Each structure stands twice: as structure tokens, then as C-alpha cells.
Coordinates of C-alpha atoms and ligand atoms in Angstrom, one line a residue:
M864 CA -24.4 9.4 16.7
E865 CA -24.5 6.2 18.0
Y866 CA -22.4 3.0 16.0
K867 CA -21.8 -0.5 17.1
I868 CA -18.2 -1.5 17.3
A869 CA -16.7 -5.2 17.1
V870 CA -13.5 -5.0 18.7
I871 CA -11.0 -8.2 17.8
S872 CA -8.1 -7.2 20.6
G873 CA -6.6 -10.8 19.5
D874 CA -3.1 -11.5 21.1
G875 CA 0.2 -10.5 21.5
I876 CA 0.5 -5.9 21.8
G877 CA -3.0 -6.8 20.3
P878 CA -5.2 -5.5 23.5
E879 CA -3.6 -2.6 24.8
I880 CA -3.4 -1.0 21.0
V881 CA -7.2 -1.2 20.9
R882 CA -7.3 -0.8 24.2
E883 CA -5.1 3.0 23.5
A884 CA -7.5 3.0 20.3
K885 CA -11.0 2.9 22.3
K886 CA -9.2 5.4 24.4
V887 CA -9.2 7.7 21.4
L888 CA -12.6 7.2 20.3
D889 CA -14.1 7.8 23.5
K890 CA -13.1 11.0 23.9
I891 CA -13.5 12.1 20.0
G892 CA -17.6 10.7 21.1
E893 CA -17.2 13.5 24.2
L894 CA -15.7 16.2 21.8
Y895 CA -18.2 15.8 18.9
G896 CA -21.3 14.6 20.9
H897 CA -21.0 10.8 19.1
T898 CA -20.9 7.7 21.4
F899 CA -19.0 4.3 20.4
H900 CA -20.6 1.1 21.7
Y901 CA -18.4 -2.4 21.7
T902 CA -18.8 -5.6 21.6
E903 CA -15.8 -7.6 22.6
V904 CA -15.4 -10.1 20.0
L905 CA -12.9 -12.9 20.1
M906 CA -10.3 -13.9 17.1
G907 CA -7.0 -15.7 16.4
G908 CA -5.3 -17.4 19.5
C909 CA -7.5 -16.2 22.1
S910 CA -9.8 -17.8 20.7
I911 CA -8.2 -20.7 20.1
D912 CA -7.4 -21.2 24.5
V913 CA -11.5 -20.8 24.9
H914 CA -13.3 -22.9 21.8
G915 CA -10.1 -24.3 20.3
V916 CA -11.3 -22.7 17.1
P917 CA -9.6 -19.4 15.6
L918 CA -13.6 -18.0 14.7
T919 CA -16.6 -19.3 15.9
E920 CA -19.6 -18.1 13.7
E921 CA -21.4 -16.9 17.2
A922 CA -17.9 -14.5 16.9
L923 CA -19.0 -13.4 12.7
Q924 CA -22.2 -13.4 13.4
T925 CA -21.1 -10.6 16.6
A926 CA -19.4 -8.9 14.1
K927 CA -22.0 -8.9 10.9
E928 CA -24.5 -7.0 13.2
S929 CA -22.0 -4.5 13.9
D930 CA -21.2 -1.5 11.7
S931 CA -17.6 -1.9 11.6
V932 CA -14.8 -4.1 13.1
L933 CA -11.9 -2.3 15.3
L934 CA -8.6 -5.1 15.5
G935 CA -5.6 -4.9 17.1
A936 CA -3.6 -8.2 15.3
V937 CA -4.0 -11.7 16.0
G938 CA -1.1 -15.2 15.9
G939 CA 1.5 -15.5 18.3
N940 CA 5.2 -17.2 18.6
V941 CA 5.2 -20.1 15.6
G942 CA 7.0 -21.9 18.5
N943 CA 3.4 -21.9 20.5
S944 CA 2.3 -25.5 20.3
R945 CA -1.3 -24.9 21.3
W946 CA -2.1 -22.4 18.2
Y947 CA 0.9 -23.8 15.8
D948 CA 0.9 -27.5 15.9
V949 CA -2.2 -28.2 14.8
A950 CA -4.1 -27.7 10.8
P951 CA -3.3 -24.6 9.2
N952 CA -6.4 -24.1 9.1
L953 CA -7.1 -23.9 13.4
R954 CA -4.4 -21.9 13.5
P955 CA -4.9 -18.2 14.7
E956 CA -4.1 -16.8 11.1
A957 CA -7.3 -18.9 9.8
G958 CA -9.0 -16.4 11.6
L959 CA -8.4 -13.1 10.3
L960 CA -9.0 -15.6 6.2
A961 CA -12.2 -16.1 7.9
I962 CA -13.3 -12.4 8.8
R963 CA -12.3 -11.5 5.4
K964 CA -14.3 -13.7 3.7
G965 CA -17.4 -13.6 6.1
L966 CA -18.1 -10.4 6.1
G967 CA -17.7 -10.2 2.4
L968 CA -14.4 -7.7 2.3
F969 CA -12.3 -7.4 -0.5
A970 CA -11.0 -3.9 -0.4
N971 CA -8.0 -3.6 2.1
I972 CA -6.4 -0.5 2.5
R973 CA -3.0 0.2 3.2
P974 CA -1.5 3.6 3.3
A975 CA 2.3 3.9 3.4
Y976 CA 4.4 7.4 3.4
L977 CA 6.4 9.3 5.0
Y978 CA 6.8 11.2 7.7
K979 CA 8.3 13.6 7.8
E980 CA 9.3 14.3 11.8
L981 CA 10.6 9.8 11.3
A982 CA 12.2 10.6 7.9
A983 CA 15.7 9.1 9.8
A984 CA 13.9 5.9 9.7
C985 CA 13.5 5.4 6.3
P986 CA 15.9 2.6 4.9
L987 CA 16.6 4.3 1.3
K988 CA 18.5 7.1 0.3
E989 CA 18.0 11.0 0.5
E990 CA 18.6 11.2 -2.6
I991 CA 16.1 8.4 -2.9
I992 CA 14.0 10.1 -0.7
G993 CA 14.3 13.1 -2.3
D994 CA 10.5 15.0 -1.0
G995 CA 8.7 11.8 0.6
F996 CA 6.6 9.8 -0.9
D997 CA 2.3 9.3 0.2
M998 CA 1.2 6.5 -1.4
V999 CA -2.3 3.9 -0.7
I1000 CA -1.9 0.1 -1.9
M1001 CA -5.1 -1.2 -3.1
R1002 CA -4.9 -5.2 -2.2
E1003 CA -7.6 -7.7 -3.8
L1004 CA -8.2 -9.1 -0.6
T1005 CA -10.9 -12.4 -0.6
G1006 CA -9.4 -13.4 -3.5
G1007 CA -6.7 -15.2 -5.9
L1008 CA -3.9 -17.7 -4.1
Y1009 CA -4.8 -17.2 -0.4
F1010 CA -8.5 -18.5 -0.4
G1011 CA -8.1 -21.0 -4.6
E1012 CA -8.6 -24.9 -3.5
R1013 CA -6.0 -26.6 -2.2
Y1014 CA -4.4 -29.8 -1.5
T1015 CA -1.2 -31.9 -0.9
K1016 CA -1.8 -35.3 -2.2
E1017 CA 0.8 -38.3 -3.4
I1018 CA -0.2 -38.5 -7.5
D1019 CA 2.1 -40.7 -8.9
G1020 CA 4.4 -41.9 -5.8
V1021 CA 5.7 -38.2 -5.4
M1022 CA 4.4 -35.9 -3.3
T1023 CA 2.4 -32.9 -5.1
A1024 CA 1.6 -29.5 -3.2
V1025 CA -1.4 -27.6 -5.0
D1026 CA -2.3 -23.7 -5.1
T1027 CA -5.0 -22.3 -7.1
L1028 CA -5.1 -18.7 -8.0
T1029 CA -8.5 -17.6 -9.8
Y1030 CA -9.6 -14.3 -10.0
N1031 CA -13.7 -14.3 -12.3
E1032 CA -13.4 -10.7 -13.7
K1033 CA -16.3 -8.6 -11.4
E1034 CA -13.8 -9.8 -7.8
I1035 CA -11.7 -7.9 -10.2
R1036 CA -13.7 -5.0 -11.4
R1037 CA -14.9 -3.6 -7.9
I1038 CA -11.9 -3.9 -6.0
A1039 CA -10.7 -1.5 -9.8
V1040 CA -13.8 -0.1 -8.8
K1041 CA -12.8 1.3 -5.4
A1042 CA -9.4 2.0 -6.3
F1043 CA -10.6 4.6 -9.0
D1044 CA -12.7 6.2 -6.2
I1045 CA -9.8 7.0 -4.1
A1046 CA -7.6 8.0 -6.9
R1047 CA -10.0 10.0 -7.8
K1048 CA -9.9 12.0 -4.6
R1049 CA -5.5 12.0 -4.5
K1050 CA -3.2 12.5 -7.0
K1051 CA -5.3 10.4 -9.7
R1052 CA -2.7 8.0 -10.7
V1053 CA -3.6 4.1 -10.6
I1054 CA -0.9 1.8 -11.3
S1055 CA -2.2 -1.6 -11.6
V1056 CA -0.2 -3.8 -11.1
D1057 CA 0.5 -7.7 -12.3
K1058 CA 1.9 -10.4 -13.7
A1059 CA 0.8 -11.1 -16.8
N1060 CA 3.2 -11.8 -19.5
V1061 CA 2.7 -14.9 -17.7
L1062 CA -0.2 -15.1 -16.0
D1063 CA -3.8 -15.7 -17.4
S1064 CA -5.4 -14.1 -14.3
S1065 CA -3.0 -11.1 -14.7
R1066 CA -4.2 -11.0 -19.1
L1067 CA -7.5 -9.9 -16.5
W1068 CA -6.9 -8.5 -14.6
R1069 CA -5.4 -6.0 -16.9
K1070 CA -8.5 -6.2 -19.3
V1071 CA -10.6 -5.6 -16.3
V1072 CA -9.0 -2.4 -15.2
E1073 CA -8.7 -1.1 -18.5
E1074 CA -12.1 -1.3 -18.9
V1075 CA -13.0 0.2 -15.4
A1076 CA -10.8 3.1 -16.2
K1077 CA -12.8 4.8 -19.7
N1078 CA -15.0 5.6 -16.4
Y1079 CA -12.2 7.3 -15.4
P1080 CA -11.6 10.0 -17.2
E1081 CA -9.3 12.3 -15.0
V1082 CA -7.4 9.6 -13.8
E1083 CA -4.5 8.1 -15.0
L1084 CA -4.1 4.3 -15.7
S1085 CA -0.4 2.8 -16.0
H1086 CA 0.2 -1.0 -15.9
M1087 CA 3.8 -2.8 -14.1
L1088 CA 4.9 -5.7 -13.3
V1089 CA 5.0 -6.9 -9.4
D1090 CA 8.7 -7.8 -10.2
N1091 CA 9.4 -4.9 -11.5
C1092 CA 6.9 -3.5 -9.1
A1093 CA 9.3 -4.6 -5.9
M1094 CA 12.3 -3.2 -7.5
Q1095 CA 10.1 0.4 -8.4
L1096 CA 9.4 1.1 -4.6
V1097 CA 13.0 1.4 -3.8
M1098 CA 14.2 2.9 -6.6
N1099 CA 11.5 5.8 -6.8
P1100 CA 8.6 5.1 -4.5
A1101 CA 7.2 8.9 -5.4
Q1102 CA 5.9 7.8 -8.3
F1103 CA 3.4 5.8 -7.1
D1104 CA 0.1 6.8 -5.9
V1105 CA -2.8 4.1 -5.8
V1106 CA -1.2 0.7 -6.4
L1107 CA -4.3 -1.8 -7.6
T1108 CA -3.1 -5.1 -7.4
E1109 CA -4.0 -8.7 -6.6
N1110 CA -4.5 -10.7 -3.1
M1111 CA -0.6 -12.7 -3.0
F1112 CA 1.1 -9.5 -4.4
G1113 CA -0.6 -6.4 -2.5
D1114 CA 0.5 -8.8 1.0
I1115 CA 4.1 -8.9 -0.9
L1116 CA 4.0 -5.2 -1.7
S1117 CA 2.4 -3.8 1.3
D1118 CA 5.2 -5.3 3.2
E1119 CA 7.9 -3.5 1.3
A1120 CA 6.2 -0.4 1.5
S1121 CA 5.4 -0.1 4.6
M1122 CA 9.0 -1.3 5.0
I1123 CA 10.8 2.4 3.4
T1124 CA 8.5 4.4 5.5
G1125 CA 10.8 2.7 8.4
S1126 CA 7.8 3.0 10.9
I1127 CA 5.7 0.2 10.4
G1128 CA 4.2 0.8 14.4
M1129 CA 2.8 4.0 12.5
L1130 CA 0.8 2.6 9.5
P1131 CA -3.7 1.9 9.0
S1132 CA -5.3 -0.6 7.0
A1133 CA -8.9 -0.6 6.3
S1134 CA -11.0 -3.6 4.3
L1135 CA -13.7 -2.8 3.5
N1136 CA -17.0 -4.4 1.8
E1137 CA -19.4 -3.2 -1.1
G1138 CA -20.7 -1.6 1.2
K1139 CA -19.1 1.1 3.9
F1140 CA -18.5 -1.5 6.1
G1141 CA -15.4 -2.7 7.0
L1142 CA -12.4 -3.5 9.3
Y1143 CA -9.7 -1.6 10.3
E1144 CA -6.4 -2.9 11.9
P1145 CA -2.6 -1.9 12.2
S1146 CA -0.6 -2.9 9.5
H1147 CA 1.8 -4.0 11.9
G1148 CA 0.8 -8.1 13.6
S1149 CA 1.1 -9.3 16.7
A1150 CA 4.8 -8.2 18.2
P1151 CA 4.4 -11.3 21.4
D1152 CA 8.2 -10.2 22.2
I1153 CA 6.9 -7.3 23.7
A1154 CA 3.0 -7.9 24.4
G1155 CA 2.2 -6.7 28.0
K1156 CA 5.0 -4.5 28.5
D1157 CA 3.5 -1.0 28.2
I1158 CA 5.8 -0.4 25.0
A1159 CA 3.9 -1.1 21.6
N1160 CA 3.3 2.1 19.5
P1161 CA -0.4 1.9 19.2
I1162 CA -0.6 4.8 16.6
A1163 CA -1.2 2.5 13.6
T1164 CA -4.3 1.4 15.9
I1165 CA -5.4 4.9 16.4
L1166 CA -5.1 5.6 12.8
S1167 CA -7.0 2.6 12.3
A1168 CA -9.3 4.0 14.3
A1169 CA -9.5 7.7 12.5
M1170 CA -10.3 4.8 9.3
M1171 CA -13.2 3.8 10.7
L1172 CA -14.5 7.1 11.6
R1173 CA -14.2 8.2 7.4
Y1174 CA -14.8 5.6 5.3
S1175 CA -17.1 3.7 7.5
F1176 CA -18.9 6.8 9.6
D1177 CA -18.4 9.5 7.7
L1178 CA -17.0 11.9 9.9
D1179 CA -14.7 13.1 7.7
E1180 CA -13.7 15.8 10.5
E1181 CA -13.2 13.8 13.6
A1182 CA -11.4 11.9 11.4
A1183 CA -9.2 13.9 10.5
A1184 CA -8.8 15.7 14.2
I1185 CA -7.1 12.1 15.1
E1186 CA -4.5 12.4 11.9
K1187 CA -4.0 16.3 13.0
A1188 CA -3.1 15.6 16.6
V1189 CA -1.0 12.2 15.7
E1190 CA 1.2 14.7 13.5
K1191 CA 1.2 16.7 16.4
V1192 CA 2.6 14.1 19.0
L1193 CA 5.0 13.5 16.6
S1194 CA 6.1 17.4 16.3
M1195 CA 5.7 17.4 19.6
G1196 CA 9.2 14.7 20.3
I1197 CA 6.9 12.5 21.3
R1198 CA 7.8 8.8 20.5
T1199 CA 7.9 5.3 21.6
V1200 CA 10.6 2.7 21.4
D1201 CA 10.2 1.7 17.8
I1202 CA 10.1 5.8 16.7
M1203 CA 12.4 7.4 19.4
A1204 CA 15.1 9.9 18.1
E1205 CA 17.8 12.0 20.0
G1206 CA 15.7 14.6 21.6
C1207 CA 12.7 13.3 22.0
R1208 CA 11.1 11.8 24.9
Q1209 CA 10.4 8.4 25.3
V1210 CA 6.5 7.1 26.0
G1211 CA 4.8 3.9 26.9
T1212 CA 1.2 3.2 25.4
T1213 CA -0.8 4.2 27.5
E1214 CA 0.9 8.3 27.8
M1215 CA 1.2 8.1 23.8
G1216 CA -2.8 6.9 23.8
T1217 CA -2.9 9.9 26.9
A1218 CA -0.7 12.5 24.7
I1219 CA -3.3 12.4 21.5
C1220 CA -6.4 12.6 23.9
E1221 CA -4.8 16.1 25.3
I1222 CA -3.7 17.1 21.8
L1223 CA -7.2 16.7 21.0
V1224 CA -9.4 18.2 24.0
Q1225 CA -6.1 21.6 23.5
N1226 CA -7.6 22.0 18.9
K1227 CA -10.7 21.2 19.7
Ligands
LIG945 C1 -1.2 -9.8 6.1 C2 -1.6 -10.8 6.9 C3 -2.2 -12.0 6.6 C4 -2.2 -12.0 5.5 C5 -1.6 -13.4 6.8 C6 -1.2 -13.0 7.8 C7 -3.0 -14.9 6.7 O1 0.2 -11.1 5.7 O2 -3.0 -9.1 6.9 O3 -0.6 -9.2 5.5 O4 -1.6 -12.7 3.9 O5 -3.3 -11.5 4.5
LIG946 MG1 0.5 -9.9 4.5

């Protein structure tokens, strides 16, 4: 089959990690008989440098005309005045919010699991880690506080800032459906996270999630308040399977969940629309301090490409081949510096990509 992929290399380490993910995709293409056509699209700081805005209409259009989008990372040091001494809607990160909205990517899937080989990097105590954990954060991505009306103005002589948290039942229902669909293929447990003891939007969230749950009798639903969830994540992470939550809570909790895996350089993510279209990116940022040094870990981006094969192209076998190759590379003790441990062999970004490609060939 042939697939059109819009590629947003972005800023910082983006170009190097995306290069390795493309290398792995091309190897998959060669081994399994697919062709991936890439179109480079500018977004973030690199788009500001060329066009003065973080995302152009044309760039969005190119993404829309593709079968999926592969993204590295956007943004840089806030000290970079060219990118940050401008209105908030012109900064690199605004490109990310705009493309999510523009492509209707309301469902953000962020897996967080502990690799046995990397358990030593987990900051939790051994008795809490137990047999490890494997959860998926399902974050609503195009509603809530990040997209509500906002302004700052003087009211009665006092500077006042307003951000609005709005959800309608349709927005809640569609993300809940995705969460239950995924839970059905996993351990069949959804924990819906809200702040229903205070917020109206959370009370509607809870009501709609309960309605959706009725269509999934095999999936167990429970509710958790967000403050408690933040605590439970570091107290008993194994209790979580699918965590369903709104935009800002998901933003915060997914960072916490990724931190306890001890290896944020390993975690992929997918943002999906109503259908098969998705944008795939590592969960980590652009790490400008290590950009261009060939030391960044490309695995999160490579695993994001695997998620693309699975969720957008239905290429489950090919996706599993990549995931197995990553496990193998770890068990062989091949490590980038962020996950380096005693007795292992340290490699750079390029060599990690090459090692994964070699394993793909051997395993075929
Ligand atoms: C993320 C990031 C973004 C978000 C920022 C950069 C706008 O933190 O993808 O989690 O909050 O969604
Ligand atoms: Mg975030």
C-alpha cells in the first residue's frame, strides 16, 4: 500500500528524531511492501522564522490532504526573543494548538508503561513499583480551558484575566467512546477523572461518561477526583488501565504519568479525529539544549510511528514488529544517554535508529 504522511520535524531535536522514525518506517516499507510518501510541513519556531506565524493555512492544508501526520517537537528556549517576545497566539506552541483544532484531533492517547529493563530509572520505591504498570491516558484535546474564550482587561480599575472552561455533551461523549473502545482491547477498566465536587463541566462529564459506559457492560467504570488521581498515580500506579479526562487535567496528569516511567524519551502519543486520521508525536518536548548533538533518544518518535501504523493504517503486524524491535534493542543493552545504565552500550540518535532497523531485518 501507499501512504501520504505529512512530516513536521519542528524545532530542537525534532529533525533528528523524525529522521530516525522515517528511517524505521522506510525499513518497514521495504520489508512489508509499503511505500510512505513524505511531505515536509513547517510548524512552530521554524515556521515563525520563515513565515512569521507558527502554522500557515497552507501547512494545515497539506496536513489535511495527507493520510496522517508525524511530528517531532516544537518550541524552544523562552529566552529566544524571536519566538517568544510576541503575542501568545504567535508563539511556537500556538501552532500545536492550531493544528489540533484544525484537524479535529480531539482524542489524545498517551500510554505510560514501565519497561522492565528501565525499572531502575523509575523514581518510585520498589514496593510501589511492584510488577510495574501499564496505563493509557486518554486526554480530551480540543476543548476545555485551552480553547475557551479568554481575555485580560481592566474591570473597575483592577486588571482581570479570564479563561473559560466549557464542554458540551457531544465533546464529552466522543472522547468517552474512544476511551471505552480502547479499554475493551486492554484490561477493560476506565477511570474517569474530574473535579465533580466543584465544577459544573465535571458534573456533566461524569453524567455523559456514565451514559456511554452503559454501552460497554464488559468495561468497569469508576470515577476519581483529579487531586486524588495525582496522588494515586505515585501511590499505586498499577491500579490504572485507561484514564479518561479533560484537556487540562490530562495535560498535567500525563506529564506525571510519564515521569514515573523514568523514561520520557520512550513514550509515544497519538492524537486522533473522529475517524482514522491522526497526528503522532513523542510525549517529550523539543529539548533545545541537546539539539543537533546526535544524543537525543529517538525511540518515542519511532514508537509514535508504530502507533500510526496501528491506528491510522491498520498495519498491526508492522506496528508490533517495531515495538518488538524496541524491546529487543533494550534487552541487548543498547541505550541512548538518557536511559544509559551500567553494563550497557551507549549510542547516539542515529545509531539507535540503525540498530532498530537491523533488528527489524533479523526478525522478519
Ligand atoms: C502537551 C503540551 C502542550 C499542551 C503545550 C505545548 C501547548 O504541554 O502536548 O502536553 O498543553 O497541550
Ligand atoms: Mg503538556
